[in-house]
mmCIF file of C-alpha atoms in Angstrom:
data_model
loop_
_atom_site.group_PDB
_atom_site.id
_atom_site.type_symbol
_atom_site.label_atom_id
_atom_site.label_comp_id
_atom_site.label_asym_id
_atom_site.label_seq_id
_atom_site.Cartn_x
_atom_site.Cartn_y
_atom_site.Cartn_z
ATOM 1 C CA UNK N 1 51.640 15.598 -4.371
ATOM 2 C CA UNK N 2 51.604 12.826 -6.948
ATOM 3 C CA UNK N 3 50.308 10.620 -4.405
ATOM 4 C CA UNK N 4 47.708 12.854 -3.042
ATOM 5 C CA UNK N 5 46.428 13.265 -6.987
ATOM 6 C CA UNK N 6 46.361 9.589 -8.169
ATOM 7 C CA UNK N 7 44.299 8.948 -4.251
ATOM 8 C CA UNK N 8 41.743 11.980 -5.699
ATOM 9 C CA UNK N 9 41.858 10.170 -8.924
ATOM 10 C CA UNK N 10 40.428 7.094 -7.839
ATOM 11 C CA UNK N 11 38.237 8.446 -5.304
ATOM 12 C CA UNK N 12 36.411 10.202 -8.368
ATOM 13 C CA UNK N 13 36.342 7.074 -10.369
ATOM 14 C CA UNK N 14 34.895 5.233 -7.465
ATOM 15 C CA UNK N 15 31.809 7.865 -7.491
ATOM 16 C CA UNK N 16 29.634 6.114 -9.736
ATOM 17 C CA UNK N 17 30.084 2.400 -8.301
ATOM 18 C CA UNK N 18 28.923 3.930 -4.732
ATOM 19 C CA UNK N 19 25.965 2.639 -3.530
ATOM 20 C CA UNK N 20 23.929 3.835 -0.594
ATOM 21 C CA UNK N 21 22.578 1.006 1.302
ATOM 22 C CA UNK N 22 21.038 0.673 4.870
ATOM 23 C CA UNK N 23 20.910 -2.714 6.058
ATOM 24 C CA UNK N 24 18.684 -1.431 8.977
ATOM 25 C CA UNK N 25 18.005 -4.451 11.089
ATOM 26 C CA UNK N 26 19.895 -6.493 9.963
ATOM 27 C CA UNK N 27 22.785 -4.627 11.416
ATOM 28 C CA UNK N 28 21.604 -6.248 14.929
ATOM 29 C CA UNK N 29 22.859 -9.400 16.081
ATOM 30 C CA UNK N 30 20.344 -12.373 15.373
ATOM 31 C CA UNK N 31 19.857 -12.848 19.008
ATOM 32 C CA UNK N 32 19.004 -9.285 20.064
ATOM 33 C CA UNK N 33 15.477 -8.641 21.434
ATOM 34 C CA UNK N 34 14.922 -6.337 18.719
ATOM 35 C CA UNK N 35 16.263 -8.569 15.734
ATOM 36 C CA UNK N 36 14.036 -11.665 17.140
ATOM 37 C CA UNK N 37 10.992 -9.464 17.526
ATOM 38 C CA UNK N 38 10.990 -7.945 14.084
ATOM 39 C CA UNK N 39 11.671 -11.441 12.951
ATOM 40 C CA UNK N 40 8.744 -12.584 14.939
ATOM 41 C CA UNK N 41 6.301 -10.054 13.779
ATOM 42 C CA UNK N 42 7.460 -10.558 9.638
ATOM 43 C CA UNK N 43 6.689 -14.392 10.900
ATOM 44 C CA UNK N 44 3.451 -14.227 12.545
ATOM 45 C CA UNK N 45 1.755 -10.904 11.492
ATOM 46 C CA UNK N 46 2.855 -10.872 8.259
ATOM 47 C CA UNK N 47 5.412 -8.074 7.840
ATOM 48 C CA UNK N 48 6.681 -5.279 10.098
ATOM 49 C CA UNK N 49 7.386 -3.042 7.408
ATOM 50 C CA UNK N 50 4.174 -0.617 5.861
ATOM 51 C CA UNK N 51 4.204 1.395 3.229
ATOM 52 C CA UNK N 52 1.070 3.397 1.221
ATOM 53 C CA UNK N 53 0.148 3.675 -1.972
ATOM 54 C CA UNK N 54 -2.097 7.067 -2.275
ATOM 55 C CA UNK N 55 -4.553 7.183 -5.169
ATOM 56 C CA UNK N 56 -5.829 10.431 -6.195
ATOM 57 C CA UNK N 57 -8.382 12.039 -8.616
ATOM 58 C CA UNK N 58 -9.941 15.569 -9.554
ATOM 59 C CA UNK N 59 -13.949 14.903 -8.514
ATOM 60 C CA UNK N 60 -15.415 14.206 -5.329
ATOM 61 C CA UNK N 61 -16.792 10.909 -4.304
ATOM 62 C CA UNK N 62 -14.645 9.199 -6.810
ATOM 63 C CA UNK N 63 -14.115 6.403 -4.665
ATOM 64 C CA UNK N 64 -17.910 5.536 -4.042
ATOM 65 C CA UNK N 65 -17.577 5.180 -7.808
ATOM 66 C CA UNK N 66 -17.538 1.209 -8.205
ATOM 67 C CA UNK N 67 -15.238 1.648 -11.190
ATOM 68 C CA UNK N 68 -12.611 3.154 -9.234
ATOM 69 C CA UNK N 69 -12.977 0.610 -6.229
ATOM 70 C CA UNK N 70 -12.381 -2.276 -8.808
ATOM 71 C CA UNK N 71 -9.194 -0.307 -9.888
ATOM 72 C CA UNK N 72 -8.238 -0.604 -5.895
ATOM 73 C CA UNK N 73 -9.111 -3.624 -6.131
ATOM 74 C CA UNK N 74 -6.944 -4.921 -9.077
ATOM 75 C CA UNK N 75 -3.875 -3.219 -7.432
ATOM 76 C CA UNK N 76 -4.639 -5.299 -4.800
ATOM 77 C CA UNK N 77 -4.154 -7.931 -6.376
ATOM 78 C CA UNK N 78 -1.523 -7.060 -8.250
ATOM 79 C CA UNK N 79 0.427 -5.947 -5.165
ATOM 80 C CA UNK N 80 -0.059 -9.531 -3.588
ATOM 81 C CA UNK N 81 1.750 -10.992 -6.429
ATOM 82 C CA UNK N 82 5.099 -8.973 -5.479
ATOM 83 C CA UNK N 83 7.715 -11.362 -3.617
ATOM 84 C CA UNK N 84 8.314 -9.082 -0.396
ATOM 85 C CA UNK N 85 4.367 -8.071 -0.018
ATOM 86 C CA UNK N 86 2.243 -9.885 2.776
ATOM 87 C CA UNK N 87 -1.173 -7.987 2.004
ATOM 88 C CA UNK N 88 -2.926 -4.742 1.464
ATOM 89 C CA UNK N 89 -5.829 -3.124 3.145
ATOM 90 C CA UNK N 90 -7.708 -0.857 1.365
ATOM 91 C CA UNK N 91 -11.600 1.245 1.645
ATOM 92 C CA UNK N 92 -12.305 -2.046 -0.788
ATOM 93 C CA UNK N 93 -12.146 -4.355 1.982
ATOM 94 C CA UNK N 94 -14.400 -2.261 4.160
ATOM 95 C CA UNK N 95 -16.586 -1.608 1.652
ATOM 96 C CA UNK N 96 -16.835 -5.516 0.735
ATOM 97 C CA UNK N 97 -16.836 -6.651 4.132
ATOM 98 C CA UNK N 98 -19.752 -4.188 5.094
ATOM 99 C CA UNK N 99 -21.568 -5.438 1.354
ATOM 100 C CA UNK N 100 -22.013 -9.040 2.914
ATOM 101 C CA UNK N 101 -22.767 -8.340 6.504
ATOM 102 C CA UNK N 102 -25.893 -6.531 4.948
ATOM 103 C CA UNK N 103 -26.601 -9.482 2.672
ATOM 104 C CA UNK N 104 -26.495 -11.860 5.496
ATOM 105 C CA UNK N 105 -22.970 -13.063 5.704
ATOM 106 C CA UNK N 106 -23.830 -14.698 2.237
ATOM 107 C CA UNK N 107 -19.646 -15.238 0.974
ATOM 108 C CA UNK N 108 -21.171 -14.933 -2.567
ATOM 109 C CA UNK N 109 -21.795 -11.151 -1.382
ATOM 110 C CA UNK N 110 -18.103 -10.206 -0.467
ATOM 111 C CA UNK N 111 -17.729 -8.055 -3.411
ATOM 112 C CA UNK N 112 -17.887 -4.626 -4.235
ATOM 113 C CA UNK N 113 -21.474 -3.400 -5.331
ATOM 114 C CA UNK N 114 -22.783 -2.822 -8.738
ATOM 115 C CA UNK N 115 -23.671 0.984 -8.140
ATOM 116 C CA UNK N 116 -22.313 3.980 -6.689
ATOM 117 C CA UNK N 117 -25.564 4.659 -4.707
ATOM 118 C CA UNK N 118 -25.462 1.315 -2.767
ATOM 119 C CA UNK N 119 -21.896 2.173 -1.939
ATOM 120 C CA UNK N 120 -22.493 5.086 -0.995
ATOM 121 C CA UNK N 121 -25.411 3.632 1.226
ATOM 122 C CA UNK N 122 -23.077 1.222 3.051
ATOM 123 C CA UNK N 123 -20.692 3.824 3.894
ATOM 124 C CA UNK N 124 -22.953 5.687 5.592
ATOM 125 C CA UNK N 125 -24.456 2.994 7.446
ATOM 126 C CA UNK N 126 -21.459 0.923 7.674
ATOM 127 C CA UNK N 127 -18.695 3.289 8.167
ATOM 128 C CA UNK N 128 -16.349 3.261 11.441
ATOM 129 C CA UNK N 129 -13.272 5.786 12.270
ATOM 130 C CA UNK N 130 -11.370 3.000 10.476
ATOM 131 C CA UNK N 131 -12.252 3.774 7.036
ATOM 132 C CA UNK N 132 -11.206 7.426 7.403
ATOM 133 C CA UNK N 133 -7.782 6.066 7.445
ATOM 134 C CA UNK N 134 -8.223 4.502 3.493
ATOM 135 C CA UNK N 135 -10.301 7.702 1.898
ATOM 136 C CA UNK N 136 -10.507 11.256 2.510
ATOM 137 C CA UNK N 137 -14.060 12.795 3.390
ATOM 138 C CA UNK N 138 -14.429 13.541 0.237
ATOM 139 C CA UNK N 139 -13.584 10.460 -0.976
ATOM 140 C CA UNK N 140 -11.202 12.023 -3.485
ATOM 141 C CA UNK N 141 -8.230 10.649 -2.189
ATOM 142 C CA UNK N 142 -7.944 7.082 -0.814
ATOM 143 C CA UNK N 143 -4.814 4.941 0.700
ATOM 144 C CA UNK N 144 -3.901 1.004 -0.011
ATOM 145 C CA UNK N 145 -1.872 0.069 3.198
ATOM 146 C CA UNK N 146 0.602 -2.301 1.956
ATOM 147 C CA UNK N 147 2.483 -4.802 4.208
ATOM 148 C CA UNK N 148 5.836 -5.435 3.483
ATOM 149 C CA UNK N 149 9.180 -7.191 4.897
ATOM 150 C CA UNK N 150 11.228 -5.794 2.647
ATOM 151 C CA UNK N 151 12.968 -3.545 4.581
ATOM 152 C CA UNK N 152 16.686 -3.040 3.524
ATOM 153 C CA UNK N 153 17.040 0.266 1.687
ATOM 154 C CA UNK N 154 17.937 -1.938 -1.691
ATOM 155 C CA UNK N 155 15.094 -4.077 -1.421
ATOM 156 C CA UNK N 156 12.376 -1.907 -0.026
ATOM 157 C CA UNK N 157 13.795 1.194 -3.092
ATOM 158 C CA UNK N 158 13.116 -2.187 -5.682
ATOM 159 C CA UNK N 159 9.687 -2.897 -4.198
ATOM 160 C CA UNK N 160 8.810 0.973 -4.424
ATOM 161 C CA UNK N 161 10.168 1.249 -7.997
ATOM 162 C CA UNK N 162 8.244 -1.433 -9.131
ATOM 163 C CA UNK N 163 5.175 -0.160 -7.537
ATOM 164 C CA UNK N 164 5.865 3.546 -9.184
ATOM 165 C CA UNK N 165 5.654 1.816 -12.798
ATOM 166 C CA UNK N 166 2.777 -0.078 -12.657
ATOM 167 C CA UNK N 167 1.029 3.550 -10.758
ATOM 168 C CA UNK N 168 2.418 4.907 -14.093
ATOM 169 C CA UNK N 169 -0.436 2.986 -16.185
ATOM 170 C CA UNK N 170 -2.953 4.146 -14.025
ATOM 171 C CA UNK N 171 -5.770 5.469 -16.333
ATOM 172 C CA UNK N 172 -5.648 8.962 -16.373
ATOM 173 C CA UNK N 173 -8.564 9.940 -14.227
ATOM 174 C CA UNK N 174 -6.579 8.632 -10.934
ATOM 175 C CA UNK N 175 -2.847 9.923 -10.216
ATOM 176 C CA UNK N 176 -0.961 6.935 -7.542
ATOM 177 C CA UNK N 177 2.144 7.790 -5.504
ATOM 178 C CA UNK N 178 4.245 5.494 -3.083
ATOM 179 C CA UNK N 179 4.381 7.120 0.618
ATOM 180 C CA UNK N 180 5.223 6.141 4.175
ATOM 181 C CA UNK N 181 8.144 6.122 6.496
ATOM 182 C CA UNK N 182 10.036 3.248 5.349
#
């Protein structure tokens, strides 16, 4: 019985230096098929992993606003800065890439417009099945797709808890959450 106690004794000290961690792929051999190809994909596509950040507000059409798609924008480029990020898509790029293709293909033009009525224009005349996957149809909520290769349970939870603070300074007309299946 003493034995059996001291065991239990340690096992509860041990609690709080456990640490849940899934190594995922890497727990495949480096020259399995499926270790090479997510290897290959990170390598030539940029990242096999995906996550989403979801940005939300309280009023319809608040991403037509061109206020709110420079906030998309900055956490673009904020997100690119992070170490295991490859890129982000968001209803910013659409919306810029449609802005120039009606200015002529003029690079100067790849921006997001001045007013909400010219986005609002472009989207209607611009818009594919593709942007439904970035904003809602009421353009209330909208969705940053955000490459990643970080995709070890320690290093993708880091990635998302970095992305939860800087979602925490949001101003306080937009609300931003971390979602996906990784």
């Amino acid at each position: 019985f003493p034995a059996a106690a001291g065991l239990g004794l340690l096992a509860v000290l041990g609690i709080p230096r456990t640490a849940i961690y899934s190594t995922m792929i890497s727990n495949f051999a480096r020259d399995t098929e499926i270790r090479r190809s997510v290897e290959a994909v990170n390598r030539h596509l940029g990242a096999s992993g995906q996550l989403q950040v979801v940005l939300e507000t309280d009023y319809n059409d608040a991403f037509k606003e061109p206020e709110n798609l420079a906030l998309i924008e900055e956490l673009q480029g904020w997100l690119a800065g992070l170490p295991d990020v490859t890129g982000s898509t968001s209803l910013v790029d659409y919306v810029k890439l449609i802005h120039r293709g009606f200015r002529g293909h003029d690079p100067a033009e790849h921006r997001i417009p001045e007013s909400r009525r010219l986005v609002s224009q472009l989207l209607f005349f611009g818009s594919s099945d593709d942007v439904a996957g970035f904003v809602n149809s009421q353009y209330r909520i909208a969705n940053i797709r955000v490459r990643t290769t970080a995709l070890d349970s320690a290093d993708l939870g880091a990635l998302v808890r970095s992305i939860e603070a800087r979602l925490a300074q949001l101003p306080a007309r937009v609300d931003g959450r971390v979602a996906g299946n990784l």
